[in-house]
Amino acid sequence: MRLGIFVGCLVLVAVLVNVGWVPAGLGDANPAWVVLLALVISAPLSFVLLRKQRDEMSAQISGRVADAKEKLAANRSQEDAADDAARA
């Protein structure tokens, strides 16, 4: 989705530069200027527009991390119990 937002901004900026509403850059720097301007515009847009997806992914990842921590704690307690039984 982020790539789609960037491509949309890239096309928009390229059109605006060709129409003359946005400066074309210096000399042969036109393609670099267009890409840089598209990056600057697409970054805050993707931050705002993709907030819901980012929050959902964060919840999924934190759930997986919590499950992994629980499994690790369970394995440690099994090892401790086996060690205590062997010492007794």
mmCIF file with all atom_site columns, C-alpha atoms in Angstrom:
data_model
loop_
_atom_site.group_PDB
_atom_site.id
_atom_site.type_symbol
_atom_site.label_atom_id
_atom_site.label_alt_id
_atom_site.label_comp_id
_atom_site.label_asym_id
_atom_site.label_entity_id
_atom_site.label_seq_id
_atom_site.pdbx_PDB_ins_code
_atom_site.Cartn_x
_atom_site.Cartn_y
_atom_site.Cartn_z
_atom_site.occupancy
_atom_site.B_iso_or_equiv
_atom_site.pdbx_formal_charge
_atom_site.auth_seq_id
_atom_site.auth_comp_id
_atom_site.auth_asym_id
_atom_site.auth_atom_id
_atom_site.pdbx_PDB_model_num
ATOM 1  C CA . MET A 1 1  ? 0.000  0.000   0.000   1.00 0.00 ? 1  MET A CA 1
ATOM 2  C CA . ARG A 1 2  ? 2.868  2.332   0.793   1.00 0.00 ? 2  ARG A CA 1
ATOM 3  C CA . LEU A 1 3  ? 4.333  1.712   -2.645  1.00 0.00 ? 3  LEU A CA 1
ATOM 4  C CA . GLY A 1 4  ? 0.980  2.525   -4.225  1.00 0.00 ? 4  GLY A CA 1
ATOM 5  C CA . ILE A 1 5  ? 0.820  5.834   -2.373  1.00 0.00 ? 5  ILE A CA 1
ATOM 6  C CA . PHE A 1 6  ? 4.358  6.643   -3.509  1.00 0.00 ? 6  PHE A CA 1
ATOM 7  C CA . VAL A 1 7  ? 3.609  5.796   -7.138  1.00 0.00 ? 7  VAL A CA 1
ATOM 8  C CA . GLY A 1 8  ? 0.467  7.931   -7.023  1.00 0.00 ? 8  GLY A CA 1
ATOM 9  C CA . CYS A 1 9  ? 2.456  10.861  -5.616  1.00 0.00 ? 9  CYS A CA 1
ATOM 10 C CA . LEU A 1 10 ? 5.173  10.294  -8.200  1.00 0.00 ? 10 LEU A CA 1
ATOM 11 C CA . VAL A 1 11 ? 2.674  10.478  -11.050 1.00 0.00 ? 11 VAL A CA 1
ATOM 12 C CA . LEU A 1 12 ? 1.000  13.541  -9.548  1.00 0.00 ? 12 LEU A CA 1
ATOM 13 C CA . VAL A 1 13 ? 4.303  15.368  -9.044  1.00 0.00 ? 13 VAL A CA 1
ATOM 14 C CA . ALA A 1 14 ? 5.481  14.465  -12.559 1.00 0.00 ? 14 ALA A CA 1
ATOM 15 C CA . VAL A 1 15 ? 2.274  15.863  -14.025 1.00 0.00 ? 15 VAL A CA 1
ATOM 16 C CA . LEU A 1 16 ? 2.521  19.026  -11.931 1.00 0.00 ? 16 LEU A CA 1
ATOM 17 C CA . VAL A 1 17 ? 6.146  19.547  -13.012 1.00 0.00 ? 17 VAL A CA 1
ATOM 18 C CA . ASN A 1 18 ? 5.279  19.022  -16.680 1.00 0.00 ? 18 ASN A CA 1
ATOM 19 C CA . VAL A 1 19 ? 2.359  21.447  -16.447 1.00 0.00 ? 19 VAL A CA 1
ATOM 20 C CA . GLY A 1 20 ? 4.599  24.000  -14.769 1.00 0.00 ? 20 GLY A CA 1
ATOM 21 C CA . TRP A 1 21 ? 2.805  24.354  -11.439 1.00 0.00 ? 21 TRP A CA 1
ATOM 22 C CA . VAL A 1 22 ? 5.833  22.966  -9.561  1.00 0.00 ? 22 VAL A CA 1
ATOM 23 C CA . PRO A 1 23 ? 9.445  24.024  -10.306 1.00 0.00 ? 23 PRO A CA 1
ATOM 24 C CA . ALA A 1 24 ? 11.287 21.570  -12.536 1.00 0.00 ? 24 ALA A CA 1
ATOM 25 C CA . GLY A 1 25 ? 14.540 21.492  -10.547 1.00 0.00 ? 25 GLY A CA 1
ATOM 26 C CA . LEU A 1 26 ? 17.994 22.580  -11.677 1.00 0.00 ? 26 LEU A CA 1
ATOM 27 C CA . GLY A 1 27 ? 19.429 21.482  -15.002 1.00 0.00 ? 27 GLY A CA 1
ATOM 28 C CA . ASP A 1 28 ? 19.393 17.710  -15.438 1.00 0.00 ? 28 ASP A CA 1
ATOM 29 C CA . ALA A 1 29 ? 18.144 17.090  -11.887 1.00 0.00 ? 29 ALA A CA 1
ATOM 30 C CA . ASN A 1 30 ? 14.494 16.911  -12.947 1.00 0.00 ? 30 ASN A CA 1
ATOM 31 C CA . PRO A 1 31 ? 13.989 13.130  -12.388 1.00 0.00 ? 31 PRO A CA 1
ATOM 32 C CA . ALA A 1 32 ? 15.754 13.246  -9.023  1.00 0.00 ? 32 ALA A CA 1
ATOM 33 C CA . TRP A 1 33 ? 13.704 16.302  -8.029  1.00 0.00 ? 33 TRP A CA 1
ATOM 34 C CA . VAL A 1 34 ? 10.443 14.575  -8.967  1.00 0.00 ? 34 VAL A CA 1
ATOM 35 C CA . VAL A 1 35 ? 11.330 11.421  -7.008  1.00 0.00 ? 35 VAL A CA 1
ATOM 36 C CA . LEU A 1 36 ? 12.492 13.394  -3.967  1.00 0.00 ? 36 LEU A CA 1
ATOM 37 C CA . LEU A 1 37 ? 9.383  15.537  -3.945  1.00 0.00 ? 37 LEU A CA 1
ATOM 38 C CA . ALA A 1 38 ? 7.177  12.443  -4.303  1.00 0.00 ? 38 ALA A CA 1
ATOM 39 C CA . LEU A 1 39 ? 8.966  10.838  -1.331  1.00 0.00 ? 39 LEU A CA 1
ATOM 40 C CA . VAL A 1 40 ? 8.479  13.939  0.798   1.00 0.00 ? 40 VAL A CA 1
ATOM 41 C CA . ILE A 1 41 ? 4.772  14.068  -0.039  1.00 0.00 ? 41 ILE A CA 1
ATOM 42 C CA . SER A 1 42 ? 4.077  10.329  0.241   1.00 0.00 ? 42 SER A CA 1
ATOM 43 C CA . ALA A 1 43 ? 5.743  9.818   3.643   1.00 0.00 ? 43 ALA A CA 1
ATOM 44 C CA . PRO A 1 44 ? 3.245  11.819  5.734   1.00 0.00 ? 44 PRO A CA 1
ATOM 45 C CA . LEU A 1 45 ? 0.365  10.611  3.578   1.00 0.00 ? 45 LEU A CA 1
ATOM 46 C CA . SER A 1 46 ? 1.231  6.966   4.183   1.00 0.00 ? 46 SER A CA 1
ATOM 47 C CA . PHE A 1 47 ? 1.704  7.673   7.895   1.00 0.00 ? 47 PHE A CA 1
ATOM 48 C CA . VAL A 1 48 ? -1.830 9.060   8.139   1.00 0.00 ? 48 VAL A CA 1
ATOM 49 C CA . LEU A 1 49 ? -3.622 6.882   5.595   1.00 0.00 ? 49 LEU A CA 1
ATOM 50 C CA . LEU A 1 50 ? -2.110 3.561   6.723   1.00 0.00 ? 50 LEU A CA 1
ATOM 51 C CA . ARG A 1 51 ? -2.590 4.085   10.463  1.00 0.00 ? 51 ARG A CA 1
ATOM 52 C CA . LYS A 1 52 ? -5.322 1.442   10.775  1.00 0.00 ? 52 LYS A CA 1
ATOM 53 C CA . GLN A 1 53 ? -3.236 -1.220  9.018   1.00 0.00 ? 53 GLN A CA 1
ATOM 54 C CA . ARG A 1 54 ? -0.179 -0.320  11.113  1.00 0.00 ? 54 ARG A CA 1
ATOM 55 C CA . ASP A 1 55 ? -2.167 -0.635  14.345  1.00 0.00 ? 55 ASP A CA 1
ATOM 56 C CA . GLU A 1 56 ? -3.574 -4.019  13.273  1.00 0.00 ? 56 GLU A CA 1
ATOM 57 C CA . MET A 1 57 ? -0.103 -5.342  12.438  1.00 0.00 ? 57 MET A CA 1
ATOM 58 C CA . SER A 1 58 ? 1.230  -4.059  15.736  1.00 0.00 ? 58 SER A CA 1
ATOM 59 C CA . ALA A 1 59 ? -1.522 -5.893  17.632  1.00 0.00 ? 59 ALA A CA 1
ATOM 60 C CA . GLN A 1 60 ? -0.754 -9.118  15.744  1.00 0.00 ? 60 GLN A CA 1
ATOM 61 C CA . ILE A 1 61 ? 2.965  -8.854  16.413  1.00 0.00 ? 61 ILE A CA 1
ATOM 62 C CA . SER A 1 62 ? 2.520  -8.045  20.097  1.00 0.00 ? 62 SER A CA 1
ATOM 63 C CA . GLY A 1 63 ? 0.195  -11.037 20.427  1.00 0.00 ? 63 GLY A CA 1
ATOM 64 C CA . ARG A 1 64 ? 2.789  -13.316 18.874  1.00 0.00 ? 64 ARG A CA 1
ATOM 65 C CA . VAL A 1 65 ? 5.500  -11.936 21.150  1.00 0.00 ? 65 VAL A CA 1
ATOM 66 C CA . ALA A 1 66 ? 3.310  -12.514 24.214  1.00 0.00 ? 66 ALA A CA 1
ATOM 67 C CA . ASP A 1 67 ? 2.662  -16.118 23.117  1.00 0.00 ? 67 ASP A CA 1
ATOM 68 C CA . ALA A 1 68 ? 6.376  -16.713 22.584  1.00 0.00 ? 68 ALA A CA 1
ATOM 69 C CA . LYS A 1 69 ? 7.153  -15.321 26.045  1.00 0.00 ? 69 LYS A CA 1
ATOM 70 C CA . GLU A 1 70 ? 4.549  -17.613 27.612  1.00 0.00 ? 70 GLU A CA 1
ATOM 71 C CA . LYS A 1 71 ? 6.003  -20.651 25.833  1.00 0.00 ? 71 LYS A CA 1
ATOM 72 C CA . LEU A 1 72 ? 9.500  -19.684 26.925  1.00 0.00 ? 72 LEU A CA 1
ATOM 73 C CA . ALA A 1 73 ? 8.373  -19.281 30.541  1.00 0.00 ? 73 ALA A CA 1
ATOM 74 C CA . ALA A 1 74 ? 6.622  -22.662 30.399  1.00 0.00 ? 74 ALA A CA 1
ATOM 75 C CA . ASN A 1 75 ? 9.762  -24.327 29.033  1.00 0.00 ? 75 ASN A CA 1
ATOM 76 C CA . ARG A 1 76 ? 11.888 -22.739 31.745  1.00 0.00 ? 76 ARG A CA 1
ATOM 77 C CA . SER A 1 77 ? 9.554  -23.968 34.473  1.00 0.00 ? 77 SER A CA 1
ATOM 78 C CA . GLN A 1 78 ? 9.677  -27.506 33.024  1.00 0.00 ? 78 GLN A CA 1
ATOM 79 C CA . GLU A 1 79 ? 13.461 -27.430 33.009  1.00 0.00 ? 79 GLU A CA 1
ATOM 80 C CA . ASP A 1 80 ? 13.518 -26.119 36.581  1.00 0.00 ? 80 ASP A CA 1
ATOM 81 C CA . ALA A 1 81 ? 11.147 -28.852 37.721  1.00 0.00 ? 81 ALA A CA 1
ATOM 82 C CA . ALA A 1 82 ? 13.242 -31.549 36.056  1.00 0.00 ? 82 ALA A CA 1
ATOM 83 C CA . ASP A 1 83 ? 16.414 -30.118 37.585  1.00 0.00 ? 83 ASP A CA 1
ATOM 84 C CA . ASP A 1 84 ? 14.840 -29.982 41.044  1.00 0.00 ? 84 ASP A CA 1
ATOM 85 C CA . ALA A 1 85 ? 13.609 -33.572 40.690  1.00 0.00 ? 85 ALA A CA 1
ATOM 86 C CA . ALA A 1 86 ? 17.065 -34.757 39.662  1.00 0.00 ? 86 ALA A CA 1
ATOM 87 C CA . ARG A 1 87 ? 18.690 -33.060 42.651  1.00 0.00 ? 87 ARG A CA 1
ATOM 88 C CA . ALA A 1 88 ? 16.216 -34.442 45.159  1.00 0.00 ? 88 ALA A CA 1
#
